[in-house]
Short mmCIF file of C-alpha atoms in Angstrom, two decimals:
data_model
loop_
_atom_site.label_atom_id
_atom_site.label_comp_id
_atom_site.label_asym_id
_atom_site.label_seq_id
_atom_site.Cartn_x
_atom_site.Cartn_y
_atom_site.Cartn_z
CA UNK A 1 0.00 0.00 0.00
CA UNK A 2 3.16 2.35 0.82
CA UNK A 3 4.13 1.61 -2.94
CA UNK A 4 3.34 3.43 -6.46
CA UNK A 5 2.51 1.56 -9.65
CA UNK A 6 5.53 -0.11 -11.44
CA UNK A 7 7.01 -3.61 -12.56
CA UNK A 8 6.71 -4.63 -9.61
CA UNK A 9 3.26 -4.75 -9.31
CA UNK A 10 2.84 -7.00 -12.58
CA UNK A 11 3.69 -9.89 -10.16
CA UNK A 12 2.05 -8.33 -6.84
CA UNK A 13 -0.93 -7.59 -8.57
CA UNK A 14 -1.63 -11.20 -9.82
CA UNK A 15 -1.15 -12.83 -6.21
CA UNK A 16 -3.88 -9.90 -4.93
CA UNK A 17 -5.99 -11.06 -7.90
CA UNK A 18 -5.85 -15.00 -6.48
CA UNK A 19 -6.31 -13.85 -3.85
CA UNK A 20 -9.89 -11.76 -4.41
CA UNK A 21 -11.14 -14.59 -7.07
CA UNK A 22 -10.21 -17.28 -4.09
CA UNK A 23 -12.66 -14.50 -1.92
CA UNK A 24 -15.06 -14.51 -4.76
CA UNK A 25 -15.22 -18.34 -5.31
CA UNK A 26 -15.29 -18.92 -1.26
CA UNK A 27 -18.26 -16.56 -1.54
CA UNK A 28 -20.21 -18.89 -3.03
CA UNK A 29 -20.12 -21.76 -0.83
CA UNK A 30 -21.08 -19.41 2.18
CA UNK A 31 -17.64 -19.70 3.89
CA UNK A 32 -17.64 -17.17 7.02
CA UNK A 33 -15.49 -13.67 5.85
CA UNK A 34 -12.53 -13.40 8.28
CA UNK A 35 -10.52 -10.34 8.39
CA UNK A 36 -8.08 -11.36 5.71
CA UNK A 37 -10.94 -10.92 3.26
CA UNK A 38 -11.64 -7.60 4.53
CA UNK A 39 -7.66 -7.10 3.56
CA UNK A 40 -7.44 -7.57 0.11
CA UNK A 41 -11.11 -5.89 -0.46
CA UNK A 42 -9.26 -3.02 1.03
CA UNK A 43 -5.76 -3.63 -1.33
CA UNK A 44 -8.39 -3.74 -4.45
CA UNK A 45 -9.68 -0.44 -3.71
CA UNK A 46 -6.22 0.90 -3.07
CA UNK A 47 -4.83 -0.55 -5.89
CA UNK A 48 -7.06 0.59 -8.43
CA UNK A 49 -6.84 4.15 -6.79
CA UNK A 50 -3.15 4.04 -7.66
CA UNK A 51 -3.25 2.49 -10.78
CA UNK A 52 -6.16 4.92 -11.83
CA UNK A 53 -3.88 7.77 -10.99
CA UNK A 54 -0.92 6.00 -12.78
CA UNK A 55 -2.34 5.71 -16.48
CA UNK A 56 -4.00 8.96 -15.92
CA UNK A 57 -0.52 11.03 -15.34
CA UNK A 58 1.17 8.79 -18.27
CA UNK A 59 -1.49 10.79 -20.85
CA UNK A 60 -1.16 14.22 -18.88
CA UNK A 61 1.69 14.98 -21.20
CA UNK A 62 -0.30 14.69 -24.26
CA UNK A 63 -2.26 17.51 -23.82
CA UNK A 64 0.18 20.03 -23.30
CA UNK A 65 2.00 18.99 -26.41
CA UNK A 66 1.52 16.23 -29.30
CA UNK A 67 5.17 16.27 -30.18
CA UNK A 68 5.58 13.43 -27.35
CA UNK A 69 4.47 10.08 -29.31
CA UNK A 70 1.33 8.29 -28.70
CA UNK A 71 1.98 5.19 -30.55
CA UNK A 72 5.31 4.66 -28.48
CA UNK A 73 3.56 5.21 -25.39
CA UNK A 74 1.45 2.56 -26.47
CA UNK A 75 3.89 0.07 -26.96
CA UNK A 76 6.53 0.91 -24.08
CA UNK A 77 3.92 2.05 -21.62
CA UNK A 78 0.39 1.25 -21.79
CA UNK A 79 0.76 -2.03 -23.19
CA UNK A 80 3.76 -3.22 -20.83
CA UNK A 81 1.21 -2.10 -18.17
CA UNK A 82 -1.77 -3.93 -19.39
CA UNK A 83 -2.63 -6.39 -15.97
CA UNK A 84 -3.16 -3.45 -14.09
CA UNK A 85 -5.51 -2.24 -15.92
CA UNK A 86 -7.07 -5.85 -16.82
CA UNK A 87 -6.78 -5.84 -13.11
CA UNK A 88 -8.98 -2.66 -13.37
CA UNK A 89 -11.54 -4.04 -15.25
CA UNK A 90 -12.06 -7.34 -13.71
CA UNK A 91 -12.08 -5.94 -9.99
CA UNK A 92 -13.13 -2.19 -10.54
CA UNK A 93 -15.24 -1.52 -13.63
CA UNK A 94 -16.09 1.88 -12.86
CA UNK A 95 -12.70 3.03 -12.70
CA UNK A 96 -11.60 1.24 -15.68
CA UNK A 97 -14.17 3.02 -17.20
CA UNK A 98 -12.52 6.06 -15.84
CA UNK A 99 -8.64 5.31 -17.30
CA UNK A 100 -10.66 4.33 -20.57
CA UNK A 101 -12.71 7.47 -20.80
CA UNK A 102 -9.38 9.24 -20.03
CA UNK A 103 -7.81 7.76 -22.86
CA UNK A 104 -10.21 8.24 -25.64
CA UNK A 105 -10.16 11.78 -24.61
CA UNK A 106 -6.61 12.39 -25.29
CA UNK A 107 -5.93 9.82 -27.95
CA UNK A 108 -8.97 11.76 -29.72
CA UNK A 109 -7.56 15.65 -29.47
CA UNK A 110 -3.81 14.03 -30.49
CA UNK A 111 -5.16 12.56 -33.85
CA UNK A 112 -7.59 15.77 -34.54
CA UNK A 113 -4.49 18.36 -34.01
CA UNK A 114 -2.15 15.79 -35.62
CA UNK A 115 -4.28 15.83 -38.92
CA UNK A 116 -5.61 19.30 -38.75
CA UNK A 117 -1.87 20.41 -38.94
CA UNK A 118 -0.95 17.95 -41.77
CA UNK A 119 -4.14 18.82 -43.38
CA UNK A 120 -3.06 22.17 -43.41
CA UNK A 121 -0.08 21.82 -45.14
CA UNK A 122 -1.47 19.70 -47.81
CA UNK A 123 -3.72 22.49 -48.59
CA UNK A 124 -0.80 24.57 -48.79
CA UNK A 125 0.35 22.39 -51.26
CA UNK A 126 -2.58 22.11 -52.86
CA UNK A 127 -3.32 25.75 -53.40
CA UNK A 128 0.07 25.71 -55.82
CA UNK A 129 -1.64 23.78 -58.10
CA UNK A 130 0.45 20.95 -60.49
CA UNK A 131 1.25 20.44 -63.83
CA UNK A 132 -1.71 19.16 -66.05
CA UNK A 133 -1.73 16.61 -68.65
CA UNK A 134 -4.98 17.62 -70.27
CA UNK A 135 -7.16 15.42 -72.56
CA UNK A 136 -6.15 12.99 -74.61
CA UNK A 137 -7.65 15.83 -77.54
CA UNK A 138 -7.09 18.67 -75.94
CA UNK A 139 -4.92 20.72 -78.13
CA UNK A 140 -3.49 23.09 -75.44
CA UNK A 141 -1.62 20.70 -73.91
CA UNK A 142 1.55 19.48 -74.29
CA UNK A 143 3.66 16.14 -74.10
CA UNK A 144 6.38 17.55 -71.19
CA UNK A 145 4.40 15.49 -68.40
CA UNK A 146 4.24 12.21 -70.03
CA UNK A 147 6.12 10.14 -67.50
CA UNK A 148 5.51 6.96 -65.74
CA UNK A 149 5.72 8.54 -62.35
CA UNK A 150 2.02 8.79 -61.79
CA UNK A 151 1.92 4.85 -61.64
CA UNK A 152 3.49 4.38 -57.91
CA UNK A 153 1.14 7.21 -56.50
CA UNK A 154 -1.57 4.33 -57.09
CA UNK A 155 0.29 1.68 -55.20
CA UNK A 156 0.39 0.90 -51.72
CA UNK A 157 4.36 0.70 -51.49
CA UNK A 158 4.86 2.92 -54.59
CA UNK A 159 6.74 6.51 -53.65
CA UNK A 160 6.90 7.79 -50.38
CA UNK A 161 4.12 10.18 -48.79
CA UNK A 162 4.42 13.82 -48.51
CA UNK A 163 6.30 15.54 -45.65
CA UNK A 164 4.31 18.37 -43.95
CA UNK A 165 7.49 20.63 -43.44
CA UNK A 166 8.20 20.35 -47.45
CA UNK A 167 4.85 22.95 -47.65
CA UNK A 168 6.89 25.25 -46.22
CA UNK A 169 9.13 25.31 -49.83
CA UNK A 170 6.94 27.85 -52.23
CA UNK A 171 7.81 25.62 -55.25
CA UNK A 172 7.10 22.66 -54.13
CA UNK A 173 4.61 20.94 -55.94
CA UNK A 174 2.63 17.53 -56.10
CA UNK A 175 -0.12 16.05 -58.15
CA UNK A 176 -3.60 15.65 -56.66
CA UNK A 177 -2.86 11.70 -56.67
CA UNK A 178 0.10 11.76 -54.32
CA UNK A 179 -2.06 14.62 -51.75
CA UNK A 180 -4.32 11.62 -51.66
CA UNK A 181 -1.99 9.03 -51.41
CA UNK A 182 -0.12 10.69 -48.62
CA UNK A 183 -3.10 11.40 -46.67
CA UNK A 184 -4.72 7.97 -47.26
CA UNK A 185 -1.32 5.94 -45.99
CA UNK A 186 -0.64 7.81 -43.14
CA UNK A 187 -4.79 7.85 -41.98
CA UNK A 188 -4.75 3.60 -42.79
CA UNK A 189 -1.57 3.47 -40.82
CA UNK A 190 -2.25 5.14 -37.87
CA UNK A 191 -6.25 3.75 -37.88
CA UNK A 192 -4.59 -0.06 -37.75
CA UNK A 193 -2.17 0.93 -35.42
CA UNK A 194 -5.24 2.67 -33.49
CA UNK A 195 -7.32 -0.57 -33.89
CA UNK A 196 -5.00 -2.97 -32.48
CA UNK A 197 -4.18 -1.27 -29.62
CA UNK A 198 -7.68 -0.65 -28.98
CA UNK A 199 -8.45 -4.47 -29.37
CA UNK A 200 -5.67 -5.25 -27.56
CA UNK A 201 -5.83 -2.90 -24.38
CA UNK A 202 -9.14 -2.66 -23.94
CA UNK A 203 -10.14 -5.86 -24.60
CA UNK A 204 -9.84 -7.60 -21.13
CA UNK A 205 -7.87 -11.31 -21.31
CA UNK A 206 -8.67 -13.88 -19.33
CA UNK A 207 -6.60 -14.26 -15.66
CA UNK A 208 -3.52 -15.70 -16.68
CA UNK A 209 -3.50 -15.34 -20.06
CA UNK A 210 -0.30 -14.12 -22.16
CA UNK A 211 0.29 -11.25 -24.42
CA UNK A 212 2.43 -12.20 -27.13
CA UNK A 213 3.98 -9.41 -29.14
CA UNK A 214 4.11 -9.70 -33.30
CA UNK A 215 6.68 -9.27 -35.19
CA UNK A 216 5.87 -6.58 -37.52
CA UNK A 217 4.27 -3.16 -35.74
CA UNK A 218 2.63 -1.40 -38.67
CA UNK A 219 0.95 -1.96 -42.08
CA UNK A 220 3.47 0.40 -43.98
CA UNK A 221 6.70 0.43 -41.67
CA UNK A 222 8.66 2.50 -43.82
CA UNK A 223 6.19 4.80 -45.40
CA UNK A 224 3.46 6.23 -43.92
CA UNK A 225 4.65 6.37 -39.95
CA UNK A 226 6.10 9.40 -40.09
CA UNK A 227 7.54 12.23 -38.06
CA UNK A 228 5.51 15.17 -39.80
CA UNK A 229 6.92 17.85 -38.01
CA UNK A 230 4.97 19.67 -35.37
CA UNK A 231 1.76 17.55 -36.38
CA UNK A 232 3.53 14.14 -35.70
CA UNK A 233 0.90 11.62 -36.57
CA UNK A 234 4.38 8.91 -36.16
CA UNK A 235 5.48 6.56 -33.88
CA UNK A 236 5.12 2.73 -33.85
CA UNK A 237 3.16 -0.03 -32.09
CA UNK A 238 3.59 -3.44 -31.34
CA UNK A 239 0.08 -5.26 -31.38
CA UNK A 240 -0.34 -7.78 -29.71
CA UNK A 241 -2.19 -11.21 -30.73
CA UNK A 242 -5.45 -11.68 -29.02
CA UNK A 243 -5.35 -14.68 -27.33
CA UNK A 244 -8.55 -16.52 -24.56
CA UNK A 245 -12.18 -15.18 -23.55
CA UNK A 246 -12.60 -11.24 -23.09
CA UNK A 247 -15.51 -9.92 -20.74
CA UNK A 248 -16.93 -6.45 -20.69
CA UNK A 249 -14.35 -3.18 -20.32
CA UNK A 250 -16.72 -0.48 -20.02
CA UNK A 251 -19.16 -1.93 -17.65
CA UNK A 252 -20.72 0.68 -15.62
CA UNK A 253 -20.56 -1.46 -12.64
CA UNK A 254 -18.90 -4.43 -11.02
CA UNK A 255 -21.96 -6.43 -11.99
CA UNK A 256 -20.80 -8.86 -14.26
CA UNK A 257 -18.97 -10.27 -11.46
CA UNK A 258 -21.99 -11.65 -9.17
CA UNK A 259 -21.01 -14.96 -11.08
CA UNK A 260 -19.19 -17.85 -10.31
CA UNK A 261 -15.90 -18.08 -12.60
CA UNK A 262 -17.14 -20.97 -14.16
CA UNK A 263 -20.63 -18.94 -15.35
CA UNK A 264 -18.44 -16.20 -16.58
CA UNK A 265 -16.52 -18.45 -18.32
CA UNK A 266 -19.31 -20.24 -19.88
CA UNK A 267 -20.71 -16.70 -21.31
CA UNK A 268 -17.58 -15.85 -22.85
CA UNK A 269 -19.08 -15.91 -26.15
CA UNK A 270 -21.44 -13.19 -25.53
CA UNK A 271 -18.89 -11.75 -23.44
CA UNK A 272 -16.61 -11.28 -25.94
CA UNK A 273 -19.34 -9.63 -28.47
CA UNK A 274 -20.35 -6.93 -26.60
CA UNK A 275 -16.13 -6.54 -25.84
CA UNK A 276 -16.12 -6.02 -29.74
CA UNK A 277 -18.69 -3.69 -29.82
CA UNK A 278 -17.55 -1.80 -27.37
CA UNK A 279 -14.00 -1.54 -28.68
CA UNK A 280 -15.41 -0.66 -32.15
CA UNK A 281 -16.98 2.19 -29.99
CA UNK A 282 -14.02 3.39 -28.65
CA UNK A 283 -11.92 3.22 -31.83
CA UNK A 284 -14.75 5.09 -33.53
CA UNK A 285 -13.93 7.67 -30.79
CA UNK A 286 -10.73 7.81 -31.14
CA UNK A 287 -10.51 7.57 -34.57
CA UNK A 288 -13.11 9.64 -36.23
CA UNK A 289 -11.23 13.14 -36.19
CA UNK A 290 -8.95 10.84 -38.64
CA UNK A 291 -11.91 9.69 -40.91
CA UNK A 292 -13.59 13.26 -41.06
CA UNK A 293 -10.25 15.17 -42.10
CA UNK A 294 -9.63 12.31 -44.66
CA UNK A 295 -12.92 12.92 -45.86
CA UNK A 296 -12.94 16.70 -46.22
CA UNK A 297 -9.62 16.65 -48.01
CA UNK A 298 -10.69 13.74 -50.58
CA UNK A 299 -13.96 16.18 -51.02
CA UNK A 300 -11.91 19.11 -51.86
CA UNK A 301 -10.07 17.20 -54.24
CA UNK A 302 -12.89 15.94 -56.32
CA UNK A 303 -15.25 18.95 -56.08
CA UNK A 304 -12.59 21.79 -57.40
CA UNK A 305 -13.27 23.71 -60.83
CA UNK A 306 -10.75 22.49 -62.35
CA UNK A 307 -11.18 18.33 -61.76
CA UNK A 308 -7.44 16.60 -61.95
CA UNK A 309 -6.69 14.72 -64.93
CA UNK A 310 -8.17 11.09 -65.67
CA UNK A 311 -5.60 9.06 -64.72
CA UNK A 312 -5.19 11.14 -62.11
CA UNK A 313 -8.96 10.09 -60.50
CA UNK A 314 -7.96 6.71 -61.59
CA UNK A 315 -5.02 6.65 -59.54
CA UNK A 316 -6.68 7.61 -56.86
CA UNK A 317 -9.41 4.62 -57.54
CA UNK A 318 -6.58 2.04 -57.71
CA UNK A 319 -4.82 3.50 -54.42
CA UNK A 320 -8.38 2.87 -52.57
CA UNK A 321 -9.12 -0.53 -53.97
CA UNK A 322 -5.38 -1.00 -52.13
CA UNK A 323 -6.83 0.69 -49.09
CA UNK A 324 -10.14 -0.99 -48.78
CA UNK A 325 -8.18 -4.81 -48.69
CA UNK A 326 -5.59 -3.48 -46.47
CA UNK A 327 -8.14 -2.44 -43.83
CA UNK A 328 -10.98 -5.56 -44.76
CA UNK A 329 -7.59 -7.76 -42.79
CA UNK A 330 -6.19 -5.05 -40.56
CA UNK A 331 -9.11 -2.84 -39.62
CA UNK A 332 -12.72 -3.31 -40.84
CA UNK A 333 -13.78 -0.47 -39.44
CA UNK A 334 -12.24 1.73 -42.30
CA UNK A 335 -13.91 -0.23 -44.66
CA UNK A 336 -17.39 1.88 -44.97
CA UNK A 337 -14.88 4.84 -44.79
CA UNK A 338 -13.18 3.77 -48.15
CA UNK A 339 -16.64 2.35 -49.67
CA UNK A 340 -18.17 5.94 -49.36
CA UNK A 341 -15.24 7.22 -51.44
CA UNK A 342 -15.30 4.47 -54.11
CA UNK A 343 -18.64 5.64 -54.82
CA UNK A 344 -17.35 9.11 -54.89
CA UNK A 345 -14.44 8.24 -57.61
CA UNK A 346 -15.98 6.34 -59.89
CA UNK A 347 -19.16 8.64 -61.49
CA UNK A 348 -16.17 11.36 -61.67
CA UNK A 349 -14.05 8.61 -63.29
CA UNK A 350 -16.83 7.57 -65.87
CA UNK A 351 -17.83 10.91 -66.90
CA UNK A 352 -14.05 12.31 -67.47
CA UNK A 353 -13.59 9.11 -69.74
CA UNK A 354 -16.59 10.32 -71.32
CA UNK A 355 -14.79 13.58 -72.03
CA UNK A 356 -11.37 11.80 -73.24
CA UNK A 357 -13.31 9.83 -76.04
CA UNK A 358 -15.26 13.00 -77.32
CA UNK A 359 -12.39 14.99 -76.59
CA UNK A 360 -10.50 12.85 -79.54
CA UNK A 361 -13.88 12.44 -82.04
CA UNK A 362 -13.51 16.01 -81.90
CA UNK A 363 -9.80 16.54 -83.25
CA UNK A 364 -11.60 15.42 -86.76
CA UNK A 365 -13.46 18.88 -86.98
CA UNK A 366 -10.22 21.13 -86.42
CA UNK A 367 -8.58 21.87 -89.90
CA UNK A 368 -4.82 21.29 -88.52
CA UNK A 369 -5.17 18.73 -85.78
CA UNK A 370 -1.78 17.52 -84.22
CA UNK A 371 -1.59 13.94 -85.00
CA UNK A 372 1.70 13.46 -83.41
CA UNK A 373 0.77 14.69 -79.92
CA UNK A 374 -2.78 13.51 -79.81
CA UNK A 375 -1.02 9.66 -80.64
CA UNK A 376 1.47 10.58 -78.03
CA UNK A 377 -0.45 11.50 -75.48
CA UNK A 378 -2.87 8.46 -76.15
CA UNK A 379 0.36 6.39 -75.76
CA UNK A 380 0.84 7.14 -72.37
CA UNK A 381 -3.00 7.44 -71.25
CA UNK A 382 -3.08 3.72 -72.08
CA UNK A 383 0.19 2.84 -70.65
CA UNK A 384 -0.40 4.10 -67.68
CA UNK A 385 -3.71 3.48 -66.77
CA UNK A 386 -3.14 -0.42 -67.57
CA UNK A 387 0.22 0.11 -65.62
CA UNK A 388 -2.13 1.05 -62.42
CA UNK A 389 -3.89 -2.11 -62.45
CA UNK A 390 -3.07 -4.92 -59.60
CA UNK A 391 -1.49 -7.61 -59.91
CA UNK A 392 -4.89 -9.46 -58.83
CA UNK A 393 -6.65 -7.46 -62.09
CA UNK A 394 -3.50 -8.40 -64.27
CA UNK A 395 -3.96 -12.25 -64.25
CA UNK A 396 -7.80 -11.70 -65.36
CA UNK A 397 -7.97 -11.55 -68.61
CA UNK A 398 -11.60 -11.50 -68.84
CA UNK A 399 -11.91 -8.47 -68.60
CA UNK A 400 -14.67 -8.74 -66.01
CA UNK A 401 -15.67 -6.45 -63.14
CA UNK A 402 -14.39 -2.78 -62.78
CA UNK A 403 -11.45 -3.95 -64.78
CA UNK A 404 -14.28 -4.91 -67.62
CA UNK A 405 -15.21 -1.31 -67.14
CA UNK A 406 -12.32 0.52 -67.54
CA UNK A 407 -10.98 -2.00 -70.56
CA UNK A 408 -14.13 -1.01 -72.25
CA UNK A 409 -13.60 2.53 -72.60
CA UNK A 410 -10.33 1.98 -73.34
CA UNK A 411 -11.22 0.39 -76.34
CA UNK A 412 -14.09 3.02 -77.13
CA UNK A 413 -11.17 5.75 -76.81
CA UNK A 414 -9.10 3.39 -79.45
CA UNK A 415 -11.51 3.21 -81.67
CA UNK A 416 -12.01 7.00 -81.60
CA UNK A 417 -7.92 7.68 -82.05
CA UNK A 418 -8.06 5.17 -85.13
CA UNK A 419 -11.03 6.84 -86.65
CA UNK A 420 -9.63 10.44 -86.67
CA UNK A 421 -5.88 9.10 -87.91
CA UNK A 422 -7.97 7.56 -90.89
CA UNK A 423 -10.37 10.83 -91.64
CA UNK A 424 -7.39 13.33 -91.16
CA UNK A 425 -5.41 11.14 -93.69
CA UNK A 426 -8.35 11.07 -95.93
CA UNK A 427 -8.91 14.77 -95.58
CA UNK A 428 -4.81 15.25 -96.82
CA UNK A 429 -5.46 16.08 -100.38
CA UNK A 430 -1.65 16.26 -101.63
CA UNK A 431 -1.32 12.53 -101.17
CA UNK A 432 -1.72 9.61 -102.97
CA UNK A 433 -3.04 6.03 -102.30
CA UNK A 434 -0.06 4.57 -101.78
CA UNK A 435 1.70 7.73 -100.12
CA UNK A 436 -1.53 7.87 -97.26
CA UNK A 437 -0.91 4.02 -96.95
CA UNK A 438 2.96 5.01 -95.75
CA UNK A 439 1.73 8.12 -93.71
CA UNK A 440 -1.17 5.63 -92.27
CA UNK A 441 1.64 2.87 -91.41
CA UNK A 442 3.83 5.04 -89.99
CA UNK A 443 1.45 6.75 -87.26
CA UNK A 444 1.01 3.26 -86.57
CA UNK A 445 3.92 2.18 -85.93
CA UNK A 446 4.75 4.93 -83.86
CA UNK A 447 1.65 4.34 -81.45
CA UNK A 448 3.08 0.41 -81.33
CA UNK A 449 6.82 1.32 -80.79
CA UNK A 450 5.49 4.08 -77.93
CA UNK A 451 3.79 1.61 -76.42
CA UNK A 452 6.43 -0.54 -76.15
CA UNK A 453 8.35 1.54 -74.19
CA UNK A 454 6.58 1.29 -71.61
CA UNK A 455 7.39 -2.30 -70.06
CA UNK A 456 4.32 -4.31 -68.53
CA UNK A 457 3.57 -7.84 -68.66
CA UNK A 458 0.07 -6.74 -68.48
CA UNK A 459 -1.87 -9.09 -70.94
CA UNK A 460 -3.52 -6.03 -72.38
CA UNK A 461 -1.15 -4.01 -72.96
CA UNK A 462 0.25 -7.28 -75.16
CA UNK A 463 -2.52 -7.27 -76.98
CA UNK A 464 -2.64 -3.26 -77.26
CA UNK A 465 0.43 -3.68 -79.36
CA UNK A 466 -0.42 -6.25 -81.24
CA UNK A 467 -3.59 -4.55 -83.06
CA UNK A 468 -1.51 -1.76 -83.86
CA UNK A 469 1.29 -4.08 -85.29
CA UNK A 470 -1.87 -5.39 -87.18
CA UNK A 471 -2.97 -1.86 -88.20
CA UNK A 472 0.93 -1.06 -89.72
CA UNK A 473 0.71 -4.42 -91.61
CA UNK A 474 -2.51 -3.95 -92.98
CA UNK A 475 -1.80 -0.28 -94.33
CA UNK A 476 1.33 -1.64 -95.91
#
C-alpha cells in the first residue's frame, strides 16, 4: 500500500488477484469472511486508486503537447502495463471506465491536431496547383508530363508520402494523386495501429492469459509512420495477438462479477461480443477526427473547378481498392470509410472518360489537328492506366468487373484515335493512295513502338500492341 505503480506490481498484482477470485469463489459456498478478506477488499480499492492515478498522469503529457508520441507510449507504456488495468476491469469496472474514458479523450484531441496540422499543409500544397496533362484531344496541352511517375502514387508501397514541413518550400509541388496518397497511408496506418491497440488494451484477457507481441508493428513500416513535423501523426506499435475469452471493459458497474468463474466463463461468447462492440466504440472515438479530415480533403479534391486529370482520379481509384483490402484484414472499421469514397471516384471517373473519347472524335473537326501529340499522349494514357492495375486485375484476362469497365472505354477511346488518324489522312489532299498508306503505317507504328516503351507484362497491354502491329501491316 506504501508503494506506487511499477514492474513490480505486474507480479504483486496477480497474487492480490488469487487472492480476491479465491474471496469470490469462497463466496459462493457461504464460507464465514474473516478479516483477511476484509484485507485484500481493502488492497483492491487501493490498488485501483493508484493504478487509476498511474495511467492517468502517463497521458497528462499529451495535452500540453503532441510532439511526445502516442503510438510509443502505447507500446513501451500502456501495453507493458496492461494487468493493471485488466486488473482494473475485472475488480473495478467503474474506474476502468474512468482510465478508458481518459484515454479516448486524449488519444482523440492528439489525432484531430495531428491531422488538422498535416491537413493544413497539404492544402498549402494544394493551393500551388500541379502540372496538367490535359485530354487525350485537348490541343493546349503538351507532351512535357508524359512520364511513368504517376503509376506508384496508385500503389500501396509505390513513392513515399508527402512531408508536412516540405509545404513550407513555395515551389514545391505535387499532383492531386500523391495529396491523396499521402493522406490515405498515413490515416490507414495510424487507424490499424489505433485498432490494435484498442483491441488489444481494452479488450480484457482472461486471468492468466499471455500477451504475445508480433513481429511486424505497422501496415506500412517504412512509409506512412512518419515524423511530420509539429503535427507528428508517427510513432510505432507493437500489437499484440489476441489470445482466450474477453468480458466487458466499459461496464458501468462491477456487476458482471456476481457470477461464479465458471458462469463467466461459460458466457464468454457473448462476453466477448459486446467486448467487440464496445472496442469498435471506442476506436470510432478515437478515430473519427482521422476519418472526417480524410474525408474533407478527398472532397476538396474531387469537387474543385478544375477536376485533376483522368488518370489522375484513376489513380486515386486504384490507391483505394489497395486501401479498402488493407483495412478488410487489418481494420474493418475503415472499410465503410473507403466504400463511401469508391462511390465518390468512380461517377467522376466515368464521366471524365466520357470527355477523353469525345475529346478525340472532336480533333476530326479542327482543320490542322496535331496527329503526333494527340497519338502521343494516347500512348501514355493507355500505358499508364493499364500500368495502375493490380497484380490481382492483371492475371484476369476477362476483362470482367471494374477492370471490364475501364478496358471497355479503353477500347471506345481506341476506336475514336483510329477513326480520326484515318479521316485526317483522308482529308490530306496532296497525297496519294499509296503515299496515305505510308503516312497511315507510320502513325502506326509509332503508337506500337510508344507503347512498347513502356514495359508491362500486363496481358492487355500485349494485346494493345499487337492490333496496332496489325494496323501497320494492314496499311502496308
Amino acid at each position: 500500500m506504501s508503494t506506487e505503480p511499477s514492474d513490480t506490481w505486474l507480479t504483486a498484482i496477480k497474487e492480490l488477484e488469487i487472492r480476491l477470485v479465491s474471496l469470490r469463489t469462497s463466496s459462493f459456498e457461504k464460507r464465514p469472511i474473516d478479516t483477511s478478506d476484509h484485507v485484500a477488499d481493502k488492497l483492491r480499492l487501493v490498488a485501483a486508486h493508484k493504478i487509476r492515478s498511474f495511467f492517468i498522469s502517463a497521458l497528462a503529457p499529451f495535452r500540453a503537447s503532441i510532439t511526445t508520441n502516442l503510438q510509443i507510449t502505447q507500446s513501451s507504456f500502456l501495453l507493458k502495463y496492461r494487468p493493471l488495468f485488466a486488473f482494473l476491469q475485472r475488480h473495478s469496472a467503474r474506474v476502468a471506465n474512468e482510465v478508458q474514458k481518459a484515454y479516448v479523450g486524449t488519444a482523440r484531441w492528439y489525432f484531430e491536431t495531428s491531422f488538422r496540422r498535416y491537413v493544413r499543409a497539404l492544402e498549402k500544397i494544394k493551393a500551388r496547383g500541379w502540372t496538367k496533362v490535359g485530354l487525350v484531344g485537348d490541343p493546349q496541352s503538351s507532351a512535357t508530363a508524359l512520364d511513368d511517375s504517376i503509376i506508384s502514387q496508385s500503389k500501396l508501397d509505390g513513392s513515399d508520402v508527402v512531408l508536412a514541413y516540405l509545404a513550407e518550400d513555395p515551389s514545391f509541388q505535387q499532383p492531386p494523386e500523391a495529396l491523396f496518397r499521402s493522406l490515405s497511408l498515413v490515416a490507414i496506418d495510424n487507424a490499424i495501429s489505433e485498432w490494435s491497440f484498442a483491441n488489444h488494451f481494452f479488450g480484457q484477457l482472461s486471468l492468466g492469459t499471455q500477451q504475445v507481441p508480433e513481429s511486424g508493428s505497422t501496415l506500412f513500416p517504412n512509409t506512412s509512420r512518419l515524423d511530420l513535423g509539429p503535427a507528428s501523426v508517427s510513432g510505432s506499435s507493437t500489437p499484440m495477438i489476441r489470445k482466450g475469452s474477453f468480458v466487458s471493459s466499459i461496464a458501468d458497474s462491477d456487476s458482471y462479477l456476481t457470477g461464479s468463474p465458471s458462469e463467466m466463463n461459460s458466457n464468454s461468447g457473448m462476453n466477448e461480443q459486446k467486448t467487440q462492440t464496445a472496442i469498435d466504440l471506442v476506436f470510432k472515438q478515437v478515430i473519427e477526427p482521422v476519418f472526417e479530415y480524410h474525408k474533407t480533403f478527398t472532397s476538396s479534391l474531387l469537387t474543385m473547378n478544375d477536376l485533376p486529370d483522368t488518370n489522375s482520379i484513376y489513380a486515386m481509384i486504384q490507391l483505394n481498392e489497395g486501401l479498402l483490402s488493407a483495412a478488410s484484414t487489418n481494420c474493418p472499421a475503415f472499410e465503410t470509410h473507403l466504400m463511401a469514397i469508391k462511390m465518390k471516384l468512380w461517377p467522376i471517373f466515368q464521366t471524365k472518360m466520357n470527355k477523353e473519347i469525345e475529346s478525340v472524335s472532336l480533333q476530326s473537326q479542327r482543320k490542322e489537328p496535331n496527329v503526333k501529340l494527340v497519338c502521343q499522349k494516347y500512348v501514355w494514357f493507355f500505358s499508364t492506366m493499364i500500368g495502375m492495375e493490380s497484380p490481382r486485375e492483371d492475371s484476369n484476362s476477362g476483362g470482367t468487373g471494374e477492370e471490364g469497365k475501364v478496358i471497355n472505354e479503353l477500347l471506345k477511346l481506341r476506336e475514336a484515335l483510329v477513326s480520326f488518324i484515318q479521316n485526317h489522312a483522308q482529308k490530306l489532299s496532296s497525297l496519294t493512295d499509296s503515299s496515305r498508306k505510308s503516312y497511315l503505317s507510320s502513325i502506326y507504328q509509332e503508337i506500337q513502338t510508344g507503347l512498347m516503351a513502356f514495359p508491362s507484362n500486363h496481358v492487355r497491354s500485349q494485346s494493345e500492341a499487337a492490333y496496332w502491329r496489325e494496323l501497320v501491316w494492314r496499311a502496308k
